[in-house]
Short mmCIF file of C-alpha atoms in Angstrom, two decimals:
data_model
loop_
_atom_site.label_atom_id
_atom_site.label_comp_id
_atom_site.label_asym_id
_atom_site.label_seq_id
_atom_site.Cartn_x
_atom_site.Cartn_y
_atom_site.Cartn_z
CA UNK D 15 -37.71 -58.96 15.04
CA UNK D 16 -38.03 -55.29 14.61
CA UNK D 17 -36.53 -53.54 11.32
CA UNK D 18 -35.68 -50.45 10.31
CA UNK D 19 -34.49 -49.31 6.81
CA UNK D 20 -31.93 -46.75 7.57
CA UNK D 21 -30.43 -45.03 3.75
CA UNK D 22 -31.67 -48.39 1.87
CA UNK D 23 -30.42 -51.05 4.20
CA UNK D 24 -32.47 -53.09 6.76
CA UNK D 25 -31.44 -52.15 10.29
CA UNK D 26 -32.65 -55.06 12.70
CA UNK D 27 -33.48 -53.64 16.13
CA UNK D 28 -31.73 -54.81 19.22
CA UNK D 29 -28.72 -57.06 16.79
CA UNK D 30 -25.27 -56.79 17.21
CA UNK D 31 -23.96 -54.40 15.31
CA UNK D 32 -21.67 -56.63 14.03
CA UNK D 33 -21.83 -60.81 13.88
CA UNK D 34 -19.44 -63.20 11.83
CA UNK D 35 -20.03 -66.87 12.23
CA UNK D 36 -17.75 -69.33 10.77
CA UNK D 37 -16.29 -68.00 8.20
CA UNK D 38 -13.64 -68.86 5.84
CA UNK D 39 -12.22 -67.92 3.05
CA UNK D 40 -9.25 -69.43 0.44
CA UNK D 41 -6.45 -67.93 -1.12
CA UNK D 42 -7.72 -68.98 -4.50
CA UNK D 43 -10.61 -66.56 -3.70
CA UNK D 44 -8.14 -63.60 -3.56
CA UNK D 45 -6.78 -64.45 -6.92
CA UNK D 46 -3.42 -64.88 -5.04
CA UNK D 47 -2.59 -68.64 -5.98
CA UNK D 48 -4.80 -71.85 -7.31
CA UNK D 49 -4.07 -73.74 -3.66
CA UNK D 50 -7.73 -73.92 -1.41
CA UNK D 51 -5.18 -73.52 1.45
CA UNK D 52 -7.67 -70.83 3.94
CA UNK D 53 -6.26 -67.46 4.14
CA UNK D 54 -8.72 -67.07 7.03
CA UNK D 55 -10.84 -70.05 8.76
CA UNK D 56 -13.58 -70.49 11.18
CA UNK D 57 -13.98 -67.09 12.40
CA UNK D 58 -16.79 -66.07 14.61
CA UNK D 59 -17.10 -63.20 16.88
CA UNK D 60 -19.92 -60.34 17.77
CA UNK D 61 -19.01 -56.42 18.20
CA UNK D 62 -21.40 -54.73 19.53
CA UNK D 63 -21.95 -50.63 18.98
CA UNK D 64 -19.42 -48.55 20.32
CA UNK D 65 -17.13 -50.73 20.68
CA UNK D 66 -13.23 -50.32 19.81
CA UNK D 67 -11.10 -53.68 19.16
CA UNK D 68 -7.58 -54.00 18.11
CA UNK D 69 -6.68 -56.30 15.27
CA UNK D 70 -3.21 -57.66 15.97
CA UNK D 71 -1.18 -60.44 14.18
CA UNK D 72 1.77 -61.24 12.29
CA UNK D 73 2.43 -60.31 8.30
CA UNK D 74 0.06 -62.42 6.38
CA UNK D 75 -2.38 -63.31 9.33
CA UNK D 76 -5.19 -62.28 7.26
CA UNK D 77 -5.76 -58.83 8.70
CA UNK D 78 -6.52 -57.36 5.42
CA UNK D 79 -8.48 -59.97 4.12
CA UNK D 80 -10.68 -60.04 7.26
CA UNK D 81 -11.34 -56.07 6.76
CA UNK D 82 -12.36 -56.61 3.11
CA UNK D 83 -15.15 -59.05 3.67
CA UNK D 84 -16.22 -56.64 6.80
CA UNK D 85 -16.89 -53.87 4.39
CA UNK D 86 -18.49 -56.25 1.45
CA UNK D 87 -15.24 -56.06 -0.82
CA UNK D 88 -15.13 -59.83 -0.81
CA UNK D 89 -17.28 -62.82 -0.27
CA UNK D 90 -16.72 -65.36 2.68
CA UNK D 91 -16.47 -68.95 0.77
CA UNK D 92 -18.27 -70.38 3.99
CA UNK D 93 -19.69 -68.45 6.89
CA UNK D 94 -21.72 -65.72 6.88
CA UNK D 95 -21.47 -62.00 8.60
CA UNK D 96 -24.23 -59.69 9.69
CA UNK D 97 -23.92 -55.77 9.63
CA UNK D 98 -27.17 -54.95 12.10
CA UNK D 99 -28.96 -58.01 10.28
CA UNK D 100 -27.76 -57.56 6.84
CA UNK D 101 -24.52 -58.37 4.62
CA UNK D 102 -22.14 -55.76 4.83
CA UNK D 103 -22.33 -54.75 1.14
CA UNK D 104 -26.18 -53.73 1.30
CA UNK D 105 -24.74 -50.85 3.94
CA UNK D 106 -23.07 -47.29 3.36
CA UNK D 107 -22.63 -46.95 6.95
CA UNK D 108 -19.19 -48.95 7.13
CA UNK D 109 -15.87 -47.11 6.57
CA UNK D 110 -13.19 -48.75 5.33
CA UNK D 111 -9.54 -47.14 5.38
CA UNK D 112 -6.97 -49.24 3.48
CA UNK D 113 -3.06 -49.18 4.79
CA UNK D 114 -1.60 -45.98 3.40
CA UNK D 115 1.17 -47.69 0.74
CA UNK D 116 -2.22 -48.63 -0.95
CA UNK D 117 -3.34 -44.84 -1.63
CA UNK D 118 -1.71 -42.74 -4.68
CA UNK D 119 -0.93 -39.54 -2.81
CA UNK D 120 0.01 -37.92 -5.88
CA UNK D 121 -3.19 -37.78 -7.07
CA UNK D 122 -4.16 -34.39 -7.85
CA UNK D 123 -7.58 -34.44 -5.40
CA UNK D 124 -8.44 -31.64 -2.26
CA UNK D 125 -9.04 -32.61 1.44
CA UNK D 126 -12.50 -31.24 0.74
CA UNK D 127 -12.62 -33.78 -2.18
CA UNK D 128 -11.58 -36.44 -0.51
CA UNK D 129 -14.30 -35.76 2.56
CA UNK D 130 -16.92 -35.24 -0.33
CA UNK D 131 -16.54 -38.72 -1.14
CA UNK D 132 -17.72 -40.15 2.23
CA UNK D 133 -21.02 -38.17 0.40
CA UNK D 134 -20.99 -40.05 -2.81
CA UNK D 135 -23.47 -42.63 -1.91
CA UNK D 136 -26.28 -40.36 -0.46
CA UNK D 137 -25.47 -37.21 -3.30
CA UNK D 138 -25.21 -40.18 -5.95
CA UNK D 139 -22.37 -39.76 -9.04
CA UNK D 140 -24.15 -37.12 -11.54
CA UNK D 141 -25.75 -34.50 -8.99
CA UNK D 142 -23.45 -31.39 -7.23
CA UNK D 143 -23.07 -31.39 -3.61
CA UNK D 144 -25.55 -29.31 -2.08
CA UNK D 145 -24.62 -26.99 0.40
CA UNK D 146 -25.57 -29.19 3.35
CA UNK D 147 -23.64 -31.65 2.25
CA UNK D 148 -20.49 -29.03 2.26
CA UNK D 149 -21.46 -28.11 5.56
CA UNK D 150 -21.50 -31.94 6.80
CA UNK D 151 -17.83 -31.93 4.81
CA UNK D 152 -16.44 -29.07 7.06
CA UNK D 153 -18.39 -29.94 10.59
CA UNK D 154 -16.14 -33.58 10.17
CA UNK D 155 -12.93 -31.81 9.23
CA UNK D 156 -13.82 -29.61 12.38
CA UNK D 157 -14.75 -32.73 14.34
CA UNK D 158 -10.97 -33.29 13.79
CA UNK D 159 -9.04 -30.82 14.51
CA UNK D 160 -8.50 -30.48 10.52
CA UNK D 161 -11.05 -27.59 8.62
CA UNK D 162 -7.45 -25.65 8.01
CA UNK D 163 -6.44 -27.97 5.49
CA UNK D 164 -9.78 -27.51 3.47
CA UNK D 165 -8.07 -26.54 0.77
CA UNK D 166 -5.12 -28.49 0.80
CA UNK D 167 -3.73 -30.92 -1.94
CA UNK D 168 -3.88 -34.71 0.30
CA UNK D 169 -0.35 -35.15 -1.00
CA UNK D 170 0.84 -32.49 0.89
CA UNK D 171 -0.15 -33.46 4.53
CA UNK D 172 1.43 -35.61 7.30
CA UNK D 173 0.50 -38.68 7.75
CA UNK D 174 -1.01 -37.68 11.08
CA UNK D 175 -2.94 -35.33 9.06
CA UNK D 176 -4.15 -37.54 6.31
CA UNK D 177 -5.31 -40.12 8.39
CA UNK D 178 -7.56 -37.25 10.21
CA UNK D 179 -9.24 -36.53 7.44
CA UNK D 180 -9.98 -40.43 6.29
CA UNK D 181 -11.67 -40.44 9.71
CA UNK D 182 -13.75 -37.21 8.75
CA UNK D 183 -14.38 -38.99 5.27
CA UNK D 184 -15.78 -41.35 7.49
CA UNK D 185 -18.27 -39.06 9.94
CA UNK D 186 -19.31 -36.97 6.83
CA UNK D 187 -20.20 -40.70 5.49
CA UNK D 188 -22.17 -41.16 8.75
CA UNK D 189 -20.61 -44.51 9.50
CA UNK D 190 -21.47 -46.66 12.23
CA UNK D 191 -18.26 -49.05 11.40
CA UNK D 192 -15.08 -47.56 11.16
CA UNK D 193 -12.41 -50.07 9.34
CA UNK D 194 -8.69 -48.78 9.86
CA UNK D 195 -6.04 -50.90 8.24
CA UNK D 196 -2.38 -49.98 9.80
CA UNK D 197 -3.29 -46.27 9.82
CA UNK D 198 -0.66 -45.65 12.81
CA UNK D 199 2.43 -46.72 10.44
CA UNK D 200 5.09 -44.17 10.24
CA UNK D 201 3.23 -42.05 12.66
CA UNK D 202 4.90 -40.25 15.53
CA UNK D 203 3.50 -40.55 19.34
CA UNK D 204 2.14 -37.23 19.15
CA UNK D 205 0.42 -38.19 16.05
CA UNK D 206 -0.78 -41.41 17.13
CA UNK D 207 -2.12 -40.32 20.18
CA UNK D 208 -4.25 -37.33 18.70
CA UNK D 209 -6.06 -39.95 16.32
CA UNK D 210 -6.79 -42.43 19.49
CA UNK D 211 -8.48 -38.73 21.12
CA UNK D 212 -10.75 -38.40 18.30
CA UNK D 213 -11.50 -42.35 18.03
CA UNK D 214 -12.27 -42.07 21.75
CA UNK D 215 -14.56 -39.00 21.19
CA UNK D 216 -16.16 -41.06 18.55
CA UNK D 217 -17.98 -43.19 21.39
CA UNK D 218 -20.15 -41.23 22.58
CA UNK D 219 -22.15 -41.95 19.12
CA UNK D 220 -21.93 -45.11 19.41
CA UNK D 221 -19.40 -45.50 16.43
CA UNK D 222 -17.67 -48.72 16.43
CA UNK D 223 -14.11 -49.15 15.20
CA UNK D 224 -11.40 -52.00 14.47
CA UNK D 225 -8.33 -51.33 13.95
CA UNK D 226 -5.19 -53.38 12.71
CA UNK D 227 -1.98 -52.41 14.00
CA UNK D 228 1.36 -54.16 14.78
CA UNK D 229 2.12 -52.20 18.30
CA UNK D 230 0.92 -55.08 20.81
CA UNK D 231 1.44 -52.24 23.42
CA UNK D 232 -0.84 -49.77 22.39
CA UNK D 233 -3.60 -52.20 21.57
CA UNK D 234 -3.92 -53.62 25.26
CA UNK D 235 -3.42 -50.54 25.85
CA UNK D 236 -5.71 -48.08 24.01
CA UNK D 237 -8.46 -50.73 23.07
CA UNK D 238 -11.87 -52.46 25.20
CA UNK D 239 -10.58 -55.34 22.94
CA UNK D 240 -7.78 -57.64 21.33
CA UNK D 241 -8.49 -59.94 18.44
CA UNK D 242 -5.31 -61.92 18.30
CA UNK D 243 -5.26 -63.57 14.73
CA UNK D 244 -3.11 -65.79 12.73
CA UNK D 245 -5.80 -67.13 9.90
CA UNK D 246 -7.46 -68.04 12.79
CA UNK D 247 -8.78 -66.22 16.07
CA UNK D 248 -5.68 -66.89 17.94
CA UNK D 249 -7.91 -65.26 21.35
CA UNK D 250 -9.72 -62.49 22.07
CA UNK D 251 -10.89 -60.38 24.73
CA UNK D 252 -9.52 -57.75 26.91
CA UNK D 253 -5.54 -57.44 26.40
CA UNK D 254 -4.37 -58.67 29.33
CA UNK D 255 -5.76 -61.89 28.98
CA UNK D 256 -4.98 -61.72 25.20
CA UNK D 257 -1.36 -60.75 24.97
CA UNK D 258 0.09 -63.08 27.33
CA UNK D 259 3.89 -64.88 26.37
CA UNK D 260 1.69 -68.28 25.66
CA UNK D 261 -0.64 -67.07 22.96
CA UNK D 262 2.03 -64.69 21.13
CA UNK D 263 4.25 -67.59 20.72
CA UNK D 264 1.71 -69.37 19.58
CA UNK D 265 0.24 -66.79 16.82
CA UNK D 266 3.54 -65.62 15.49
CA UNK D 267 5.14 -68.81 15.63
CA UNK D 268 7.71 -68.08 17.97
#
């Protein structure tokens, strides 16, 4: 098969973007408890570019878990997953957003900072940003709707507005996967529906995003795909034939 080596990683031509086959992981793994009872088990599925799925699931369905072994934070025990060909954690081209009550707001760091990170990785820790790389910073936050907070402390936005510029974090990052953990909690409609315009702009590039959320309406909704999980992949596929009475009673127990 045809490679490419695209900012140190091996790209493999005409892939998924995206493949996980059969994996599993325990709760022991997490550090959360000595029992080898799976937190997540037997999952396999293929994204392919562009695509946007919804994530949906009860508390504890392994929604978090699931996003920290896409972006190479943990190991499967079993199983393996592919980013284009390779393991997630040889790429800088996946974005992973954690749920906001994870993030220490007070922390005393600019929306230009916080964009500037998405840099880190190609600038590398002891060199200045060059000015390209400050022009990437404010073409995302424009790409957003957002280059008026430049110069704002992140502590002192909405959520709407912080979670546009984790998205232009993201683009300056040049991500092909875009993780999103909850990021519509506590939002407002008109909030929630500004960040689904920019996802949706976002396809054109062929970025790919999945997204957890707990609003079963906006994910048939909003989404070309439902993963409906409970440790395991409950169903997937379009929401319609996803979110039927059957399998929610059957992923959330009732």
């Amino acid at each position: 098969m045809e490679a490419l080596f695209y900012k140190g990683a091996e790209h493999i031509v005409d892939v998924p973007l995206l493949k996980v086959t059969a994996v599993s992981v325990a709760y022991a793994s997490l550090g959360k408890t000595d029992s080898q009872e799976k937190a997540l088990e037997n999952l396999s599925f293929v994204v392919d570019a562009g695509e946007q799925i919804a994530i949906v699931g009860p508390n504890g369905a392994g929604k978090s878990t699931l996003f920290k072994l896409l972006a190479g934070i943990l190991k499967p025990d079993e199983g393996k997953i592919e980013m284009l060909g390779s393991e997630p954690d040889k790429h800088i081209c996946i974005a992973y957003v954690t749920q906001s009550n994870q993030i220490d707001w007070s922390f005393p760091v600019s929306v230009r900072d916080v964009v500037m990170m998405g840099r880190i990785k190609e600038i590398g820790l002891f060199r200045r940003p060059s000015r390209r790389d400050h022009e990437i910073v404010l073409h995302a936050l424009q790409r957003v709707g957002a280059d008026h907070l430049v110069n704002k402390q992140i502590g002192e936005l909405s959520g709407g507005q912080q979670q546009r510029v984790f998205i232009a974090r993201a683009l300056a990052q040049d991500a092909n996967l875009l993780l999103f953990d909850e990021p519509l909690t506590g939002l407002d409609l008109p909030s929630q529906e500004a960040i689904f315009d920019i996802l949706t702009s976002l396809k054109a590039d062929g970025v790919t995003v999945l997204l957890a959320t707990h609003d079963l309406h906006l994910a048939g909704e909003k989404f070309d795909r439902v993963m409906l999980l409970n440790k395991k992949i409950m169903a997937m596929g379009e929401g319609t034939a996803v979110l039927t009475s059957e399998n929610l009673l059957k992923a959330y127990r009732g």
